[in-house]
PDB file of C-alpha atoms in Angstrom:
ATOM      1  CA  GLU A   1      -5.114   8.276 -13.397  1.00  0.00           C
ATOM      2  CA  VAL A   2      -4.710   4.611 -12.275  1.00  0.00           C
ATOM      3  CA  GLN A   3      -4.773   4.363  -8.525  1.00  0.00           C
ATOM      4  CA  LEU A   4      -4.812   1.227  -6.213  1.00  0.00           C
ATOM      5  CA  VAL A   5      -5.387   1.656  -2.445  1.00  0.00           C
ATOM      6  CA  GLU A   6      -4.984  -1.254  -0.127  1.00  0.00           C
ATOM      7  CA  SER A   7      -6.745  -1.559   3.310  1.00  0.00           C
ATOM      8  CA  GLY A   8      -7.711  -3.729   5.956  1.00  0.00           C
ATOM      9  CA  GLY A   9      -4.380  -4.736   7.330  1.00  0.00           C
ATOM     10  CA  ALA A  10      -4.198  -5.594  10.975  1.00  0.00           C
ATOM     11  CA  LEU A  11      -2.571  -7.430  13.894  1.00  0.00           C
ATOM     12  CA  ILE A  12      -4.170 -10.960  13.946  1.00  0.00           C
ATOM     13  CA  GLN A  13      -3.622 -14.045  16.032  1.00  0.00           C
ATOM     14  CA  PRO A  14      -2.349 -17.297  14.481  1.00  0.00           C
ATOM     15  CA  GLY A  15      -5.241 -19.400  13.068  1.00  0.00           C
ATOM     16  CA  GLY A  16      -7.340 -16.255  12.598  1.00  0.00           C
ATOM     17  CA  SER A  17      -8.898 -14.824   9.427  1.00  0.00           C
ATOM     18  CA  LEU A  18      -8.628 -11.509   7.808  1.00  0.00           C
ATOM     19  CA  ARG A  19      -9.915  -9.869   4.627  1.00  0.00           C
ATOM     20  CA  VAL A  20      -7.858  -7.096   2.847  1.00  0.00           C
ATOM     21  CA  SER A  21      -9.162  -4.849   0.195  1.00  0.00           C
ATOM     22  CA  CYS A  22      -7.863  -2.966  -2.784  1.00  0.00           C
ATOM     23  CA  ALA A  23      -9.862  -0.111  -4.086  1.00  0.00           C
ATOM     24  CA  ALA A  24      -9.182   0.748  -7.643  1.00  0.00           C
ATOM     25  CA  SER A  25      -9.825   3.896  -9.642  1.00  0.00           C
ATOM     26  CA  GLY A  26      -9.069   5.044 -13.040  1.00  0.00           C
ATOM     27  CA  PHE A  27      -9.857   1.526 -14.583  1.00  0.00           C
ATOM     28  CA  ASN A  28     -12.239  -1.227 -14.163  1.00  0.00           C
ATOM     29  CA  VAL A  29     -11.132  -4.136 -11.848  1.00  0.00           C
ATOM     30  CA  GLY A  30     -13.629  -6.639 -13.495  1.00  0.00           C
ATOM     31  CA  SER A  31     -12.149  -6.088 -17.040  1.00  0.00           C
ATOM     32  CA  ASN A  32      -8.532  -6.564 -15.886  1.00  0.00           C
ATOM     33  CA  PHE A  33      -6.314  -9.291 -14.558  1.00  0.00           C
ATOM     34  CA  MET A  34      -5.405  -8.496 -10.844  1.00  0.00           C
ATOM     35  CA  SER A  35      -2.792 -10.017  -8.624  1.00  0.00           C
ATOM     36  CA  TRP A  36      -1.871  -9.892  -4.820  1.00  0.00           C
ATOM     37  CA  VAL A  37       1.993  -9.812  -3.894  1.00  0.00           C
ATOM     38  CA  ARG A  38       3.305  -9.748  -0.461  1.00  0.00           C
ATOM     39  CA  GLN A  39       6.615  -8.927   1.074  1.00  0.00           C
ATOM     40  CA  ALA A  40       7.586 -10.170   4.535  1.00  0.00           C
ATOM     41  CA  PRO A  41       9.621  -7.694   6.735  1.00  0.00           C
ATOM     42  CA  GLY A  42      13.039  -7.389   5.180  1.00  0.00           C
ATOM     43  CA  LYS A  43      12.576 -10.054   2.554  1.00  0.00           C
ATOM     44  CA  GLY A  44      11.758 -10.214  -1.176  1.00  0.00           C
ATOM     45  CA  LEU A  45       8.471 -10.084  -3.154  1.00  0.00           C
ATOM     46  CA  GLU A  46       6.265 -13.114  -3.292  1.00  0.00           C
ATOM     47  CA  TRP A  47       3.416 -13.421  -5.990  1.00  0.00           C
ATOM     48  CA  ILE A  48       0.490 -15.121  -4.410  1.00  0.00           C
ATOM     49  CA  SER A  49      -2.764 -15.044  -6.445  1.00  0.00           C
ATOM     50  CA  ILE A  50      -4.248 -13.768  -9.505  1.00  0.00           C
ATOM     51  CA  MET A  51      -7.944 -13.147 -10.499  1.00  0.00           C
ATOM     52  CA  TYR A  52      -8.457 -13.155 -14.331  1.00  0.00           C
ATOM     53  CA  SER A  53     -11.328 -10.982 -16.043  1.00  0.00           C
ATOM     54  CA  ASN A  54     -13.231 -14.087 -16.656  1.00  0.00           C
ATOM     55  CA  GLY A  55     -13.393 -14.871 -12.836  1.00  0.00           C
ATOM     56  CA  ASP A  56     -10.834 -17.770 -12.775  1.00  0.00           C
ATOM     57  CA  THR A  57      -8.306 -17.497 -10.121  1.00  0.00           C
ATOM     58  CA  SER A  58      -4.835 -19.066  -9.247  1.00  0.00           C
ATOM     59  CA  HIS A  59      -2.823 -19.239  -6.134  1.00  0.00           C
ATOM     60  CA  THR A  60       0.589 -20.150  -5.226  1.00  0.00           C
ATOM     61  CA  ASP A  61       1.063 -23.330  -3.302  1.00  0.00           C
ATOM     62  CA  SER A  62       1.958 -21.840   0.046  1.00  0.00           C
ATOM     63  CA  VAL A  63      -1.673 -20.175   0.339  1.00  0.00           C
ATOM     64  CA  LYS A  64      -3.776 -22.568  -1.494  1.00  0.00           C
ATOM     65  CA  GLY A  65      -6.856 -23.720   0.510  1.00  0.00           C
ATOM     66  CA  ARG A  66      -6.252 -20.792   2.863  1.00  0.00           C
ATOM     67  CA  PHE A  67      -6.441 -17.529   0.697  1.00  0.00           C
ATOM     68  CA  SER A  68      -8.999 -16.913  -1.874  1.00  0.00           C
ATOM     69  CA  ILE A  69      -9.135 -13.786  -4.260  1.00  0.00           C
ATOM     70  CA  SER A  70     -12.412 -12.200  -5.271  1.00  0.00           C
ATOM     71  CA  ARG A  71     -13.694  -8.784  -6.469  1.00  0.00           C
ATOM     72  CA  ASP A  72     -16.685  -6.537  -6.325  1.00  0.00           C
ATOM     73  CA  ASN A  73     -17.347  -5.009  -9.678  1.00  0.00           C
ATOM     74  CA  SER A  74     -19.758  -2.596  -8.291  1.00  0.00           C
ATOM     75  CA  LYS A  75     -17.352  -1.229  -5.765  1.00  0.00           C
ATOM     76  CA  ASN A  76     -14.393  -1.631  -8.144  1.00  0.00           C
ATOM     77  CA  THR A  77     -12.526  -3.386  -5.487  1.00  0.00           C
ATOM     78  CA  LEU A  78     -10.261  -6.546  -5.202  1.00  0.00           C
ATOM     79  CA  PHE A  79     -10.207  -8.574  -2.095  1.00  0.00           C
ATOM     80  CA  LEU A  80      -7.964 -11.235  -0.519  1.00  0.00           C
ATOM     81  CA  GLN A  81      -9.621 -13.368   2.046  1.00  0.00           C
ATOM     82  CA  MET A  82      -7.160 -14.975   4.349  1.00  0.00           C
ATOM     83  CA  HIS A  83      -7.987 -17.949   6.725  1.00  0.00           C
ATOM     84  CA  ASN A  84      -5.860 -20.118   9.037  1.00  0.00           C
ATOM     85  CA  LEU A  85      -3.289 -17.285   9.133  1.00  0.00           C
ATOM     86  CA  ARG A  86       0.415 -18.358  10.282  1.00  0.00           C
ATOM     87  CA  VAL A  87       3.056 -16.325  11.652  1.00  0.00           C
ATOM     88  CA  GLU A  88       5.048 -16.643   8.232  1.00  0.00           C
ATOM     89  CA  ASP A  89       1.980 -14.735   6.475  1.00  0.00           C
ATOM     90  CA  THR A  90       3.159 -11.640   8.240  1.00  0.00           C
ATOM     91  CA  ALA A  91       3.891  -9.140   5.220  1.00  0.00           C
ATOM     92  CA  LEU A  92       2.959  -6.159   3.355  1.00  0.00           C
ATOM     93  CA  TYR A  93       0.385  -7.147   1.000  1.00  0.00           C
ATOM     94  CA  TYR A  94       0.222  -5.250  -2.258  1.00  0.00           C
ATOM     95  CA  CYS A  95      -2.401  -5.419  -5.135  1.00  0.00           C
ATOM     96  CA  ALA A  96      -1.415  -4.991  -8.824  1.00  0.00           C
ATOM     97  CA  ILE A  97      -2.740  -4.858 -12.207  1.00  0.00           C
ATOM     98  CA  THR A  98      -1.500  -7.752 -14.214  1.00  0.00           C
ATOM     99  CA  ARG A  99      -1.109  -7.097 -18.002  1.00  0.00           C
ATOM    100  CA  ASP A 100       1.260  -8.711 -20.532  1.00  0.00           C
ATOM    101  CA  TYR A 101       2.193 -11.144 -17.812  1.00  0.00           C
ATOM    102  CA  ALA A 102       3.703  -8.441 -15.639  1.00  0.00           C
ATOM    103  CA  LEU A 103       2.540  -6.342 -12.610  1.00  0.00           C
ATOM    104  CA  GLN A 104       2.165  -2.979 -14.283  1.00  0.00           C
ATOM    105  CA  HIS A 105       0.656  -0.713 -11.464  1.00  0.00           C
ATOM    106  CA  TRP A 106       0.966  -1.365  -7.613  1.00  0.00           C
ATOM    107  CA  GLY A 107      -0.720  -0.027  -4.661  1.00  0.00           C
ATOM    108  CA  GLN A 108       1.283   1.140  -1.504  1.00  0.00           C
ATOM    109  CA  GLY A 109       0.524  -1.941   0.452  1.00  0.00           C
ATOM    110  CA  THR A 110      -1.461  -2.964   3.646  1.00  0.00           C
ATOM    111  CA  LEU A 111       0.405  -4.577   6.472  1.00  0.00           C
ATOM    112  CA  VAL A 112      -0.800  -7.950   8.053  1.00  0.00           C
ATOM    113  CA  THR A 113       0.888  -9.055  11.300  1.00  0.00           C
ATOM    114  CA  VAL A 114       0.250 -12.624  12.458  1.00  0.00           C
ATOM    115  CA  SER A 115       1.461 -12.749  16.088  1.00  0.00           C
ATOM    116  CA  SER A 116       0.095 -14.018  19.492  1.00  0.00           C
TER     117      SER A 116
ATOM    118  CA  GLN B   1       8.743 -26.144  -6.401  1.00  0.00           C
ATOM    119  CA  THR B   2      10.079 -23.571  -8.960  1.00  0.00           C
ATOM    120  CA  VAL B   3      13.067 -21.583  -7.825  1.00  0.00           C
ATOM    121  CA  VAL B   4      14.128 -18.340  -9.510  1.00  0.00           C
ATOM    122  CA  THR B   5      17.619 -17.286  -9.035  1.00  0.00           C
ATOM    123  CA  GLN B   6      19.214 -13.808  -8.985  1.00  0.00           C
ATOM    124  CA  GLU B   7      22.494 -12.396  -7.740  1.00  0.00           C
ATOM    125  CA  PRO B   8      22.078 -11.417  -4.013  1.00  0.00           C
ATOM    126  CA  SER B   9      24.177  -8.266  -4.607  1.00  0.00           C
ATOM    127  CA  PHE B  10      26.075  -6.423  -7.277  1.00  0.00           C
ATOM    128  CA  SER B  11      27.931  -3.247  -7.445  1.00  0.00           C
ATOM    129  CA  VAL B  12      28.653  -0.795 -10.288  1.00  0.00           C
ATOM    130  CA  SER B  13      30.691   2.454 -10.697  1.00  0.00           C
ATOM    131  CA  PRO B  14      28.670   5.631 -11.396  1.00  0.00           C
ATOM    132  CA  GLY B  15      28.577   5.804 -15.393  1.00  0.00           C
ATOM    133  CA  GLY B  16      29.246   2.161 -15.684  1.00  0.00           C
ATOM    134  CA  THR B  17      27.164  -0.949 -17.166  1.00  0.00           C
ATOM    135  CA  VAL B  18      25.838  -3.729 -15.039  1.00  0.00           C
ATOM    136  CA  THR B  19      23.920  -6.755 -16.155  1.00  0.00           C
ATOM    137  CA  LEU B  20      21.615  -8.578 -13.666  1.00  0.00           C
ATOM    138  CA  THR B  21      20.461 -11.982 -14.352  1.00  0.00           C
ATOM    139  CA  CYS B  22      17.399 -14.003 -13.657  1.00  0.00           C
ATOM    140  CA  GLY B  23      17.507 -17.837 -14.033  1.00  0.00           C
ATOM    141  CA  LEU B  24      15.756 -21.110 -13.008  1.00  0.00           C
ATOM    142  CA  ARG B  25      17.313 -23.430 -10.717  1.00  0.00           C
ATOM    143  CA  SER B  26      16.016 -26.279 -12.910  1.00  0.00           C
ATOM    144  CA  GLY B  27      15.818 -25.282 -16.603  1.00  0.00           C
ATOM    145  CA  SER B  28      16.336 -22.396 -18.847  1.00  0.00           C
ATOM    146  CA  VAL B  29      14.467 -19.067 -18.953  1.00  0.00           C
ATOM    147  CA  SER B  30      12.848 -18.321 -22.430  1.00  0.00           C
ATOM    148  CA  ASN B  31      10.672 -15.547 -23.780  1.00  0.00           C
ATOM    149  CA  SER B  32       7.638 -18.060 -23.040  1.00  0.00           C
ATOM    150  CA  ASN B  33       8.412 -17.065 -19.260  1.00  0.00           C
ATOM    151  CA  TYR B  34       7.764 -13.484 -20.124  1.00  0.00           C
ATOM    152  CA  PRO B  35      10.267 -12.023 -17.907  1.00  0.00           C
ATOM    153  CA  SER B  36       9.471  -8.884 -16.063  1.00  0.00           C
ATOM    154  CA  TRP B  37      11.728  -6.604 -13.894  1.00  0.00           C
ATOM    155  CA  TYR B  38      10.977  -4.527 -10.957  1.00  0.00           C
ATOM    156  CA  ARG B  39      12.967  -1.872  -8.820  1.00  0.00           C
ATOM    157  CA  GLN B  40      12.126  -1.203  -5.372  1.00  0.00           C
ATOM    158  CA  THR B  41      13.732   1.559  -3.034  1.00  0.00           C
ATOM    159  CA  PRO B  42      13.487   1.183   0.877  1.00  0.00           C
ATOM    160  CA  GLY B  43      10.035   1.955   2.002  1.00  0.00           C
ATOM    161  CA  GLN B  44       8.397   2.345  -1.430  1.00  0.00           C
ATOM    162  CA  ALA B  45       6.295  -0.022  -3.523  1.00  0.00           C
ATOM    163  CA  PRO B  46       7.848  -1.700  -6.376  1.00  0.00           C
ATOM    164  CA  ARG B  47       7.913  -0.134  -9.901  1.00  0.00           C
ATOM    165  CA  THR B  48       7.722  -1.871 -12.993  1.00  0.00           C
ATOM    166  CA  LEU B  49      10.806  -1.427 -15.441  1.00  0.00           C
ATOM    167  CA  ILE B  50      10.525  -4.181 -17.961  1.00  0.00           C
ATOM    168  CA  TYR B  51       7.894  -6.625 -19.338  1.00  0.00           C
ATOM    169  CA  ARG B  52       7.797  -9.268 -21.963  1.00  0.00           C
ATOM    170  CA  THR B  53      11.471  -9.814 -21.707  1.00  0.00           C
ATOM    171  CA  ASN B  54      12.544  -6.397 -23.291  1.00  0.00           C
ATOM    172  CA  THR B  55       9.617  -3.859 -23.301  1.00  0.00           C
ATOM    173  CA  ARG B  56      10.176  -0.767 -21.198  1.00  0.00           C
ATOM    174  CA  SER B  57       7.401   0.431 -19.142  1.00  0.00           C
ATOM    175  CA  SER B  58       6.059   3.971 -19.565  1.00  0.00           C
ATOM    176  CA  GLY B  59       8.595   6.503 -18.380  1.00  0.00           C
ATOM    177  CA  VAL B  60      11.535   4.046 -17.998  1.00  0.00           C
ATOM    178  CA  PRO B  61      14.651   5.531 -19.593  1.00  0.00           C
ATOM    179  CA  ASP B  62      16.376   3.673 -22.208  1.00  0.00           C
ATOM    180  CA  ARG B  63      19.435   3.047 -19.963  1.00  0.00           C
ATOM    181  CA  PHE B  64      17.352   0.025 -18.788  1.00  0.00           C
ATOM    182  CA  SER B  65      17.090  -2.901 -21.246  1.00  0.00           C
ATOM    183  CA  GLY B  66      15.919  -6.457 -21.002  1.00  0.00           C
ATOM    184  CA  SER B  67      17.064  -9.523 -22.934  1.00  0.00           C
ATOM    185  CA  ILE B  68      17.609 -13.323 -22.793  1.00  0.00           C
ATOM    186  CA  LEU B  69      21.262 -14.108 -22.253  1.00  0.00           C
ATOM    187  CA  GLY B  70      22.146 -17.761 -22.770  1.00  0.00           C
ATOM    188  CA  ASN B  71      19.619 -19.564 -20.418  1.00  0.00           C
ATOM    189  CA  LYS B  72      18.764 -16.526 -18.401  1.00  0.00           C
ATOM    190  CA  ALA B  73      16.884 -13.297 -18.561  1.00  0.00           C
ATOM    191  CA  ALA B  74      18.988 -10.224 -18.047  1.00  0.00           C
ATOM    192  CA  LEU B  75      18.387  -6.722 -17.065  1.00  0.00           C
ATOM    193  CA  THR B  76      21.270  -4.392 -18.278  1.00  0.00           C
ATOM    194  CA  ILE B  77      21.735  -0.886 -16.930  1.00  0.00           C
ATOM    195  CA  THR B  78      23.984   1.541 -18.840  1.00  0.00           C
ATOM    196  CA  GLY B  79      25.363   4.665 -17.494  1.00  0.00           C
ATOM    197  CA  ALA B  80      24.515   3.822 -13.951  1.00  0.00           C
ATOM    198  CA  GLN B  81      23.524   6.738 -11.739  1.00  0.00           C
ATOM    199  CA  ALA B  82      23.543   7.048  -7.941  1.00  0.00           C
ATOM    200  CA  ASP B  83      19.708   6.745  -7.811  1.00  0.00           C
ATOM    201  CA  ASP B  84      19.839   3.496  -9.544  1.00  0.00           C
ATOM    202  CA  GLU B  85      20.837   2.028  -6.246  1.00  0.00           C
ATOM    203  CA  SER B  86      17.894  -0.149  -5.429  1.00  0.00           C
ATOM    204  CA  ASP B  87      16.620  -3.700  -5.110  1.00  0.00           C
ATOM    205  CA  TYR B  88      15.886  -5.336  -8.439  1.00  0.00           C
ATOM    206  CA  TYR B  89      13.532  -8.293  -8.757  1.00  0.00           C
ATOM    207  CA  CYS B  90      12.625 -10.469 -11.792  1.00  0.00           C
ATOM    208  CA  MET B  91       9.344 -12.268 -12.191  1.00  0.00           C
ATOM    209  CA  LEU B  92       8.780 -15.245 -14.465  1.00  0.00           C
ATOM    210  CA  TYR B  93       5.470 -16.762 -15.635  1.00  0.00           C
ATOM    211  CA  ILE B  94       5.615 -20.578 -15.005  1.00  0.00           C
ATOM    212  CA  ASP B  95       3.068 -23.215 -16.214  1.00  0.00           C
ATOM    213  CA  SER B  96      -0.374 -23.350 -14.783  1.00  0.00           C
ATOM    214  CA  ASP B  97      -0.651 -19.620 -14.357  1.00  0.00           C
ATOM    215  CA  ILE B  98       1.753 -19.286 -11.630  1.00  0.00           C
ATOM    216  CA  ARG B  99       4.266 -16.321 -11.318  1.00  0.00           C
ATOM    217  CA  VAL B 100       7.449 -16.600  -9.382  1.00  0.00           C
ATOM    218  CA  PHE B 101       9.747 -13.895  -8.028  1.00  0.00           C
ATOM    219  CA  GLY B 102      13.546 -14.204  -7.817  1.00  0.00           C
ATOM    220  CA  GLY B 103      15.124 -13.278  -4.539  1.00  0.00           C
ATOM    221  CA  GLY B 104      16.117  -9.936  -5.722  1.00  0.00           C
ATOM    222  CA  THR B 105      19.378  -8.300  -6.341  1.00  0.00           C
ATOM    223  CA  LYS B 106      20.718  -5.299  -4.119  1.00  0.00           C
ATOM    224  CA  LEU B 107      22.548  -2.984  -6.540  1.00  0.00           C
ATOM    225  CA  THR B 108      24.991  -0.763  -5.145  1.00  0.00           C
ATOM    226  CA  VAL B 109      26.358   2.270  -7.032  1.00  0.00           C
ATOM    227  CA  LEU B 110      29.851   3.192  -5.783  1.00  0.00           C
TER     228      LEU B 110
END
């Protein structure tokens, strides 16, 4: 059974850094395209990053230069490293398998709160 | 900046049919945007309904269908049920490997 479990969310001060994780089971992270999506409290979904099976990555403009997506195939885990965090980065962060240009399986999310 | 448009809200009567749309502020949506649709109820993670314009995800009933209508992607729900009351999001694939969600449609069944 495919399962995605996000973790690492925390309360962090503006300008700080944080890494969130997405532990996968039932499939190989390294053989799939994987995305991060976030949802600010009471707001809609925002796609932010993708990592392809060949290691290439892409990010939405609002996080370029601040966020990076990576993976550890030995741990079957996807990561999102976030730097220079802003109040507007406060959100529930989801990871998802990306297949056929869509987000096919989702985790339950991890909450990142940026506040002083 | 690419903006994907959706109706903020919509209502449908039980048993009725509703079509939600997904457009681009500048331009037309086509199959090359690989429209996908997601449903989210409060406190839950999104669930995938439709991908590649009109392919239903596993377990999604055939009451849900996707299409291109004019210059927009569309999600049609037939025989609406009370538990279809949710937020519905579309996502489009844009050039340069970027995906963009619409703002979502809050569907009320009453």
